[in-house]
Coordinates of C-alpha atoms in Angstrom, one line a residue:
M1 CA -0.1 -0.2 0.1
R2 CA 1.3 3.6 -0.9
E3 CA 2.9 5.5 2.0
T4 CA 0.6 8.6 2.6
V5 CA 0.7 11.8 4.8
A6 CA -2.5 13.5 5.3
V7 CA -2.6 17.2 5.2
F8 CA -5.6 18.6 6.9
D9 CA -6.9 21.8 5.1
F10 CA -8.0 24.5 7.6
G11 CA -8.6 27.0 4.8
S12 CA -5.1 28.1 3.9
Q13 CA -4.2 28.5 0.4
Y14 CA -0.7 27.2 1.6
A15 CA -2.3 23.8 2.4
Q16 CA -1.4 22.7 -1.2
L17 CA 2.2 24.3 -0.9
I18 CA 2.6 21.9 2.2
A19 CA 1.5 19.0 0.2
R20 CA 4.0 19.9 -2.8
R21 CA 6.7 20.3 -0.3
I22 CA 6.0 17.0 1.2
R23 CA 6.1 15.3 -2.1
E24 CA 9.5 17.1 -3.1
L25 CA 10.9 15.2 -0.2
G26 CA 9.8 11.9 -1.7
V27 CA 6.7 11.2 0.4
Y28 CA 3.3 10.9 -1.2
C29 CA 0.4 13.1 0.5
E30 CA -3.2 13.8 0.3
I31 CA -5.2 16.9 1.3
V32 CA -8.1 16.0 3.4
R33 CA -11.0 18.0 5.1
H34 CA -10.2 19.3 8.4
D35 CA -13.5 17.7 9.7
I36 CA -12.6 14.0 8.6
S37 CA -13.6 11.6 11.2
S38 CA -11.0 9.7 13.2
A39 CA -12.5 6.3 11.6
K40 CA -12.3 7.5 8.2
L41 CA -8.7 8.9 8.7
A42 CA -7.6 5.6 10.2
A43 CA -9.1 3.8 7.2
L44 CA -6.4 5.8 5.1
K45 CA -3.6 4.5 7.2
P46 CA -1.6 7.8 7.0
V47 CA 2.0 7.5 8.4
A48 CA 1.9 11.1 9.5
I49 CA -0.5 14.1 9.8
V50 CA 0.2 17.8 9.1
L51 CA -2.2 20.5 10.1
S52 CA -2.3 23.6 7.9
G53 CA -2.6 27.0 8.9
G54 CA -5.8 29.1 8.1
P55 CA -7.4 32.5 8.3
S56 CA -9.5 31.5 11.2
S57 CA -9.0 32.2 15.0
V58 CA -9.2 29.4 17.5
L59 CA -10.6 32.0 19.8
E60 CA -13.7 32.9 17.8
D61 CA -17.1 31.0 17.8
G62 CA -17.2 27.9 15.6
P63 CA -13.8 27.8 14.2
P64 CA -12.4 25.0 11.8
A65 CA -11.9 21.9 14.0
M66 CA -11.0 18.5 14.0
D67 CA -12.2 15.2 15.6
A68 CA -10.5 14.9 19.0
G69 CA -10.2 11.1 18.5
I70 CA -7.3 11.9 15.9
I71 CA -5.0 12.8 18.4
T72 CA -5.4 9.4 20.0
L73 CA -4.5 7.5 16.9
D74 CA -0.8 7.4 17.7
I75 CA 0.0 8.8 14.3
P76 CA 2.7 11.5 14.3
I77 CA 1.2 15.1 13.9
L78 CA 2.9 18.5 12.9
G79 CA 0.6 21.5 13.4
I80 CA 1.7 24.8 11.5
C81 CA 0.3 28.2 12.6
Y82 CA -3.5 27.7 13.1
G83 CA -2.7 23.8 13.2
M84 CA -0.3 24.4 16.4
Q85 CA -3.0 26.8 18.1
L86 CA -5.7 24.2 17.6
L87 CA -3.5 21.5 19.0
A88 CA -2.8 23.5 22.0
K89 CA -6.6 24.4 22.5
M90 CA -7.8 20.8 22.1
Q91 CA -5.3 19.5 25.0
K92 CA -6.1 22.4 27.4
G93 CA -3.0 24.6 26.6
S94 CA -3.5 28.2 26.6
V95 CA -4.2 30.5 23.4
E96 CA -4.4 34.3 23.5
K97 CA -4.9 36.9 21.1
G98 CA -1.6 39.0 20.8
T99 CA -1.2 42.7 21.6
Q100 CA 0.8 42.9 18.2
G101 CA 1.0 40.1 15.6
E102 CA 4.0 38.9 13.7
Y103 CA 3.8 39.1 9.9
G104 CA 7.0 38.7 7.8
P105 CA 10.5 37.6 8.5
A106 CA 11.5 36.5 12.1
Q107 CA 14.3 34.9 13.7
I108 CA 13.5 32.1 16.4
E109 CA 15.9 30.9 19.0
I110 CA 15.8 27.2 19.2
L111 CA 15.7 26.2 23.0
K112 CA 15.8 22.4 22.5
G113 CA 17.6 20.9 19.7
G114 CA 17.0 17.4 18.1
G115 CA 13.6 16.1 16.8
I116 CA 12.3 18.5 14.2
F117 CA 15.3 20.8 14.9
S118 CA 17.9 18.2 14.5
E119 CA 21.0 19.6 13.1
M120 CA 19.6 23.2 12.7
G121 CA 21.8 25.1 15.1
S122 CA 20.6 27.7 17.8
H123 CA 18.9 30.2 15.5
L124 CA 16.8 30.1 12.7
D125 CA 15.3 32.6 10.1
V126 CA 11.5 31.9 9.6
W127 CA 8.3 33.5 8.1
M128 CA 5.5 34.3 10.5
S129 CA 2.0 35.3 9.7
H130 CA 0.0 35.1 13.0
G131 CA -2.1 37.4 15.4
D132 CA -3.2 34.4 18.1
H133 CA -0.3 32.8 19.8
V134 CA 0.4 29.9 22.3
T135 CA 1.0 31.2 25.8
E136 CA 1.2 27.8 27.6
P137 CA 1.8 24.5 26.0
P138 CA -0.5 21.5 26.9
E139 CA 0.5 19.0 29.5
G140 CA 3.2 16.9 28.0
F141 CA 4.6 19.4 25.8
E142 CA 7.7 21.4 26.0
V143 CA 8.7 24.9 24.5
L144 CA 11.1 24.0 21.5
A145 CA 11.6 27.6 20.3
C146 CA 10.7 31.1 21.0
T147 CA 11.2 34.7 19.4
T148 CA 11.4 38.2 21.1
S149 CA 7.6 38.6 20.9
C150 CA 6.4 35.1 20.7
S151 CA 7.3 32.7 23.8
V152 CA 6.2 29.7 22.2
A153 CA 7.3 29.7 18.5
A154 CA 7.4 25.8 18.6
M155 CA 6.4 22.9 21.2
G156 CA 6.6 19.3 21.1
D157 CA 5.7 16.0 22.9
P158 CA 8.3 13.8 21.7
R159 CA 6.6 10.9 23.4
R160 CA 3.5 11.0 21.5
K161 CA 5.3 12.4 18.3
I162 CA 3.1 15.6 18.2
Y163 CA 4.7 18.8 17.4
G164 CA 3.7 22.5 16.4
V165 CA 5.3 25.4 15.0
Q166 CA 4.1 29.0 14.8
F167 CA 6.0 30.0 11.6
H168 CA 5.5 28.5 7.9
P169 CA 8.2 26.1 7.1
E170 CA 6.6 25.3 3.8
V171 CA 7.4 29.0 2.4
A172 CA 10.5 29.8 0.6
H173 CA 10.8 32.8 3.0
T174 CA 11.8 30.1 5.8
P175 CA 15.2 28.9 4.0
R176 CA 15.8 26.1 6.1
G177 CA 11.9 25.0 6.3
M178 CA 12.3 21.8 4.1
E179 CA 14.9 20.3 6.4
L180 CA 12.6 20.6 9.3
L181 CA 9.7 19.0 7.3
R182 CA 12.5 16.4 6.4
N183 CA 13.4 15.9 10.0
F184 CA 9.6 15.5 10.9
L185 CA 8.7 13.0 7.9
Y186 CA 12.0 10.7 8.2
S187 CA 13.1 11.1 11.8
I188 CA 10.0 11.5 13.6
A189 CA 7.4 9.7 11.4
R190 CA 10.0 7.1 10.0
C191 CA 8.7 7.6 6.5
R192 CA 10.4 5.4 3.7
G193 CA 10.0 7.8 0.8
G194 CA 9.9 6.3 -2.7
W195 CA 7.3 8.9 -4.2
T196 CA 8.7 9.3 -7.8
M197 CA 7.3 10.0 -11.2
E198 CA 8.6 6.5 -12.1
K199 CA 6.3 5.2 -9.5
F200 CA 3.4 7.2 -10.5
I201 CA 3.7 6.1 -14.0
E202 CA 3.6 2.5 -13.0
E203 CA 0.4 2.9 -10.6
S204 CA -1.4 5.2 -13.3
V205 CA -1.0 2.9 -16.0
A206 CA -2.4 0.1 -13.9
S207 CA -5.4 2.2 -12.7
I208 CA -6.4 3.5 -16.2
R209 CA -6.2 0.1 -17.6
E210 CA -8.5 -1.3 -15.0
R211 CA -10.9 1.6 -15.5
V212 CA -11.2 1.8 -19.3
K213 CA -10.9 -2.0 -20.1
E214 CA -12.1 -2.3 -23.6
S215 CA -13.5 1.2 -24.0
R216 CA -12.0 3.9 -26.1
V217 CA -10.6 7.4 -24.6
I218 CA -10.7 10.6 -26.2
C219 CA -8.0 12.9 -25.2
A220 CA -8.7 16.7 -25.2
L221 CA -5.2 17.7 -26.5
S222 CA -4.8 21.6 -25.9
G223 CA -1.2 21.6 -27.0
G224 CA -0.1 22.7 -23.5
I225 CA 2.2 20.5 -21.2
D226 CA -0.8 19.0 -19.2
S227 CA -2.7 17.3 -21.7
A228 CA 0.3 16.4 -23.9
V229 CA 1.6 14.4 -20.8
V230 CA -1.9 12.9 -20.3
A231 CA -1.7 11.8 -23.9
A232 CA 1.5 10.2 -23.5
L233 CA 0.6 8.5 -20.4
L234 CA -2.7 7.1 -22.2
D235 CA -0.7 6.0 -25.1
R236 CA 1.5 4.0 -22.8
A237 CA -1.5 2.5 -20.9
V238 CA -4.1 1.9 -23.5
G239 CA -2.2 2.5 -26.8
K240 CA -4.7 2.8 -30.0
Q241 CA -7.6 2.7 -27.5
M242 CA -7.0 6.4 -27.2
K243 CA -7.8 9.2 -29.8
A244 CA -6.3 12.4 -29.4
V245 CA -8.3 15.5 -30.7
F246 CA -6.9 19.0 -30.8
V247 CA -9.4 21.7 -31.0
D248 CA -8.8 24.9 -32.9
N249 CA -10.9 27.2 -30.9
G250 CA -9.9 30.4 -32.7
L251 CA -8.6 31.4 -29.2
L252 CA -4.9 30.2 -29.7
R253 CA -1.6 32.0 -29.8
A254 CA -0.3 32.9 -33.2
N255 CA 1.1 29.9 -35.1
E256 CA -0.1 27.5 -32.4
V257 CA -1.8 24.9 -34.6
E258 CA 1.3 24.7 -36.7
E259 CA 3.3 23.9 -33.9
I260 CA 1.3 21.3 -32.4
R261 CA 1.0 19.6 -35.8
S262 CA 4.9 19.6 -36.0
I263 CA 5.5 18.3 -32.3
F264 CA 3.0 15.5 -32.6
S265 CA 4.0 14.4 -36.1
E266 CA 7.8 14.8 -35.7
D267 CA 9.0 14.9 -32.1
Y268 CA 6.4 12.7 -30.6
P269 CA 4.5 11.0 -33.2
M270 CA 0.8 10.4 -32.5
D271 CA -2.6 10.1 -34.0
V272 CA -4.2 13.5 -33.5
T273 CA -7.1 14.9 -35.2
I274 CA -7.2 18.7 -35.5
A275 CA -10.8 20.1 -35.5
D276 CA -11.6 23.5 -36.7
A277 CA -14.0 24.9 -34.5
R278 CA -13.1 28.6 -34.4
T279 CA -16.7 29.8 -35.7
R280 CA -18.6 27.5 -32.9
F281 CA -16.5 29.2 -30.1
L282 CA -16.7 32.9 -31.2
D283 CA -20.5 32.3 -31.8
A284 CA -20.9 30.8 -28.2
L285 CA -18.8 33.8 -26.7
E286 CA -20.6 36.5 -28.6
G287 CA -21.6 39.2 -26.1
V288 CA -20.2 37.4 -23.2
I289 CA -18.3 39.8 -20.8
D290 CA -18.5 38.0 -17.4
P291 CA -15.4 35.8 -16.9
E292 CA -17.2 32.9 -15.2
K293 CA -19.6 32.7 -17.9
K294 CA -16.8 32.9 -20.4
R295 CA -15.2 29.9 -18.9
K296 CA -18.6 28.0 -18.9
A297 CA -19.5 28.8 -22.3
I298 CA -15.9 27.5 -23.4
G299 CA -16.1 24.3 -21.4
E300 CA -19.7 23.4 -22.7
T301 CA -18.6 24.3 -26.4
F302 CA -15.6 22.1 -26.0
I303 CA -17.9 19.2 -25.0
D304 CA -20.2 19.9 -27.9
V305 CA -17.0 19.7 -30.4
F306 CA -15.9 16.3 -28.7
R307 CA -19.3 14.9 -29.1
D308 CA -19.4 15.6 -32.8
E309 CA -15.7 14.6 -33.5
T310 CA -16.4 11.3 -31.8
A311 CA -19.8 10.4 -32.8
H312 CA -18.5 7.7 -35.2
I313 CA -16.1 6.1 -32.9
E314 CA -17.4 3.1 -31.1
K315 CA -17.2 2.7 -27.3
A316 CA -15.8 6.2 -27.0
E317 CA -16.9 6.4 -23.2
F318 CA -14.0 8.4 -21.7
L319 CA -12.9 12.1 -22.0
A320 CA -9.2 12.4 -20.7
Q321 CA -8.2 15.9 -19.9
G322 CA -5.1 17.6 -18.3
T323 CA -6.7 18.9 -15.0
L324 CA -4.1 19.5 -12.5
Y325 CA -4.4 20.1 -8.7
P326 CA -4.2 24.0 -8.8
D327 CA -7.2 24.0 -11.4
V328 CA -9.2 21.8 -8.8
I329 CA -8.2 24.0 -5.8
E330 CA -8.9 27.4 -7.6
S331 CA -12.2 26.2 -9.0
R332 CA -13.7 24.8 -5.7
S333 CA -12.5 24.2 -2.1
A334 CA -10.2 21.2 -2.3
H335 CA -12.0 18.2 -0.9
G336 CA -14.8 20.4 0.5
G337 CA -12.6 22.1 2.9
P338 CA -13.0 25.9 3.9
S339 CA -10.8 27.2 1.2
A340 CA -12.2 29.9 -0.9
M341 CA -13.1 29.3 -4.4
I342 CA -11.0 31.4 -6.7
K343 CA -12.4 30.8 -10.2
S344 CA -13.9 28.1 -12.1
H345 CA -11.4 26.6 -14.7
H346 CA -13.0 25.5 -18.0
N347 CA -12.1 21.7 -17.4
V348 CA -13.3 21.7 -13.9
G349 CA -16.1 24.1 -13.0
G350 CA -16.9 24.9 -16.7
L351 CA -18.0 21.5 -17.8
P352 CA -21.8 20.8 -18.1
E353 CA -23.7 18.7 -15.8
D354 CA -25.0 16.4 -18.4
L355 CA -21.6 15.3 -19.5
D356 CA -22.0 12.3 -21.8
F357 CA -18.3 11.2 -21.3
K358 CA -16.8 9.6 -18.0
L359 CA -14.1 11.8 -17.0
L360 CA -10.4 10.5 -16.9
E361 CA -8.3 12.9 -15.0
P362 CA -4.9 11.1 -14.3
L363 CA -3.1 14.4 -13.3
R364 CA -5.6 15.7 -11.1
E365 CA -3.6 15.4 -7.9
L366 CA -0.4 16.7 -9.3
F367 CA 1.4 20.1 -9.5
K368 CA 2.9 21.5 -12.6
D369 CA 6.4 20.9 -11.6
E370 CA 5.6 17.2 -11.2
V371 CA 3.9 17.2 -14.4
R372 CA 7.0 18.5 -16.4
R373 CA 9.2 15.5 -14.5
L374 CA 6.4 13.1 -15.5
G375 CA 6.6 14.4 -19.1
R376 CA 10.4 13.8 -19.2
E377 CA 9.9 10.2 -17.9
L378 CA 7.5 9.6 -20.6
G379 CA 9.9 10.9 -23.3
L380 CA 8.2 14.1 -24.4
P381 CA 10.4 16.7 -26.2
E382 CA 11.9 19.4 -24.3
R383 CA 10.6 22.1 -26.5
L384 CA 7.1 21.0 -25.5
L385 CA 8.0 20.6 -21.8
S386 CA 9.7 24.1 -21.5
R387 CA 6.7 25.9 -22.8
Q388 CA 5.1 28.3 -20.4
P389 CA 1.6 27.3 -19.2
F390 CA -1.3 28.5 -21.4
P391 CA -4.8 28.7 -19.9
G392 CA -7.4 26.2 -21.4
P393 CA -9.9 29.0 -22.2
G394 CA -6.7 30.6 -24.4
L395 CA -6.9 34.2 -25.2
A396 CA -10.4 34.6 -24.0
V397 CA -9.2 35.2 -20.5
R398 CA -6.5 37.6 -21.5
I399 CA -9.2 39.8 -23.3
I400 CA -11.2 41.7 -20.6
G401 CA -14.5 42.4 -22.3
E402 CA -16.1 40.8 -25.3
I403 CA -14.2 38.4 -27.4
T404 CA -14.4 39.7 -31.0
E405 CA -12.2 38.8 -34.2
E406 CA -10.5 42.3 -34.0
N407 CA -9.9 42.0 -30.3
L408 CA -8.2 38.4 -31.1
A409 CA -6.2 39.7 -33.7
T410 CA -4.9 42.7 -31.8
L411 CA -4.0 40.4 -28.7
R412 CA -2.5 37.7 -30.7
H413 CA -0.1 40.1 -32.4
A414 CA 0.8 41.9 -29.0
D415 CA 1.4 38.3 -27.4
M416 CA 3.3 37.2 -30.3
I417 CA 5.9 40.4 -29.7
V418 CA 6.1 39.5 -25.8
R419 CA 7.0 36.0 -26.7
E420 CA 9.7 37.0 -29.0
E421 CA 11.3 39.3 -26.7
M422 CA 10.9 37.2 -23.7
E423 CA 12.4 34.1 -25.3
N424 CA 15.6 36.0 -26.2
Y425 CA 15.8 37.3 -22.6
E426 CA 18.9 35.6 -20.8
R427 CA 16.7 34.7 -17.7
Y428 CA 13.7 33.5 -19.6
E429 CA 14.0 30.1 -17.8
D430 CA 13.3 31.6 -14.5
I431 CA 9.9 33.1 -15.8
W432 CA 6.7 31.3 -15.1
Q433 CA 4.4 33.1 -17.5
S434 CA 4.9 36.2 -19.8
F435 CA 2.0 37.4 -21.8
A436 CA -0.2 40.4 -22.9
V437 CA -3.7 41.4 -21.9
L438 CA -6.0 43.5 -23.7
L439 CA -7.8 45.9 -21.7
P440 CA -11.4 47.1 -22.1
V441 CA -10.3 50.8 -22.3
K442 CA -8.9 53.4 -24.6
S443 CA -6.5 56.2 -23.9
V444 CA -5.5 59.5 -25.7
G445 CA -2.0 59.4 -27.6
V446 CA -0.1 61.3 -30.0
M447 CA 1.3 59.3 -33.1
G448 CA 2.7 61.3 -36.0
D449 CA 1.6 64.6 -34.5
E450 CA -1.8 63.3 -34.7
R451 CA -4.1 62.6 -31.9
T452 CA -5.0 58.9 -31.4
Y453 CA -7.7 57.3 -29.2
A454 CA -6.7 53.7 -29.0
K455 CA -6.5 50.4 -27.0
V456 CA -4.2 49.6 -23.9
V457 CA -2.0 46.3 -23.5
A458 CA -0.9 45.2 -20.2
L459 CA 2.2 42.9 -19.7
R460 CA 2.1 40.3 -17.1
V461 CA 5.4 38.4 -16.2
V462 CA 5.7 36.3 -13.1
S463 CA 7.9 34.0 -11.3
S464 CA 6.5 31.1 -9.5
M465 CA 7.3 27.6 -8.4
D466 CA 3.7 25.9 -9.0
G467 CA 1.5 28.6 -9.8
M468 CA -0.2 28.6 -6.5
T469 CA 1.8 31.8 -5.5
A470 CA 3.6 34.2 -7.7
D471 CA 5.4 37.5 -7.8
W472 CA 6.0 39.9 -10.5
V473 CA 9.4 40.0 -12.3
K474 CA 11.5 43.2 -12.0
L475 CA 12.4 43.0 -15.7
P476 CA 15.2 45.3 -17.2
H477 CA 13.8 48.6 -18.2
E478 CA 15.5 48.3 -21.5
L479 CA 13.5 45.0 -22.1
L480 CA 10.2 46.5 -21.3
G481 CA 10.9 49.5 -23.3
R482 CA 11.7 47.4 -26.3
I483 CA 8.3 45.4 -25.8
S484 CA 6.3 48.5 -25.3
S485 CA 8.0 50.4 -28.4
R486 CA 7.2 47.3 -30.6
I487 CA 3.5 46.9 -29.5
I488 CA 2.9 50.3 -29.9
N489 CA 4.5 50.6 -33.3
E490 CA 3.5 47.2 -34.8
V491 CA 0.3 46.3 -33.4
K492 CA -2.5 48.5 -35.1
G493 CA -4.9 50.3 -32.6
V494 CA -2.8 50.2 -29.7
N495 CA -1.0 53.2 -28.2
R496 CA -0.3 52.5 -24.5
V497 CA 1.4 49.7 -22.6
C498 CA 1.1 48.9 -19.0
Y499 CA 3.2 46.8 -16.5
D500 CA 1.2 44.5 -14.0
I501 CA 3.1 44.6 -10.8
S502 CA 0.7 42.8 -8.5
S503 CA 1.7 39.3 -6.7
K504 CA -0.7 36.3 -6.5
P505 CA -2.3 36.7 -3.8
P506 CA -3.8 39.1 -3.8
G507 CA -4.0 39.0 -7.6
T508 CA -4.3 35.9 -9.7
I509 CA -1.9 35.1 -12.6
E510 CA -4.4 35.4 -15.3
W511 CA -6.7 38.3 -15.2
E512 CA -9.7 36.4 -15.5

């Protein structure tokens, strides 16, 4: 049976980051509801439990809680931030609202080494984000670390293997956080490790074959990394029982269709049908401005196209698509937890309820970096795996307002310029995404001594590890100037370029 760590979701967007860090350390994990019963959790047979942070306070009425019986299951537990405060409250420790919170970088003094702090010295730079704090640990716990304003920055009961930290070891701002997580997983919980993409392929191939049996699978191939990896995985699992369909929805980047045809005929030969559905999508989006309605219209039209394209294929019972964990997380609260919905993705929240196909989503629990590693294991070409993420709804969510042929042509041209300039940037490999957004405003300008009243384009360039959080990139001014100059001079109807300098959160990477 697969070794599993259970990550309890108490509403923090970082719950998924915790899961990703644990997998990076070679241990499989799953995010579960915070209110899962002790009996149901015991049935999962987790080797360890990690309690996430969250936006709530344990001092308020009816905060997110967990079954008290879980603490008695003799499973190692690590509580992070809210998770630590909850552990303290449940076991009759003292939690108080602080006179001042700790938000940002801090340094803790390690009072007792070993355990989760094994070989980590006497002081540790960490990232704090809390108002409440533990003032007195429960019976059986000892204070492991403190700061100048937090007397209990970490606590532990070594006998029961239950620990709590007030800071966030999962974020990059805690430089040695991975070491702490490794100590908990391997020294405290005695994990064996072994979570690799090679192992994932083995398990997925067996699972797909068991579920599909003699049926046919239609793979929704968008040309991006995710759907391409799904297609390659299905090709290995069921071979010719899979039929890949690439839909030209008219919302693609410049030369996208030609590039996809080249990749899947030369680099990774595969039987791919290219369906020209440009008119159908534009008709479905006519007059639609609301972002959620756009996504749902695109999702429904995709299904209609697949129905038509596969009507002649016998036993076509499954639709496979490249849904990833971040897609699910942002479309609805993961596993029913308290995390807020951010937006629906066309392949998650945008699908119609009367879907004729059975969904096959083999990457549903993976993060983007895991998908890239999986693609390399499957032998996909690097020019495909190194492509930046591109949203399923395509340019539709980069046009703020109505989708028209004119707006698409404008954005497609601007986006091509951004791609050309960014691909020549010496640090392009450090960029998560770089693209143009067409805004629903016009501005006054002067071109050739004449007044203009034209469109505005925004640039979005971000760095990220997994798409869950992101920061805007401080591009060289010369590069920004060159991109702006080219767009204004080469794209008809644009006279102004802006640069988006917001992070995620509070913004999202895409504008819609």
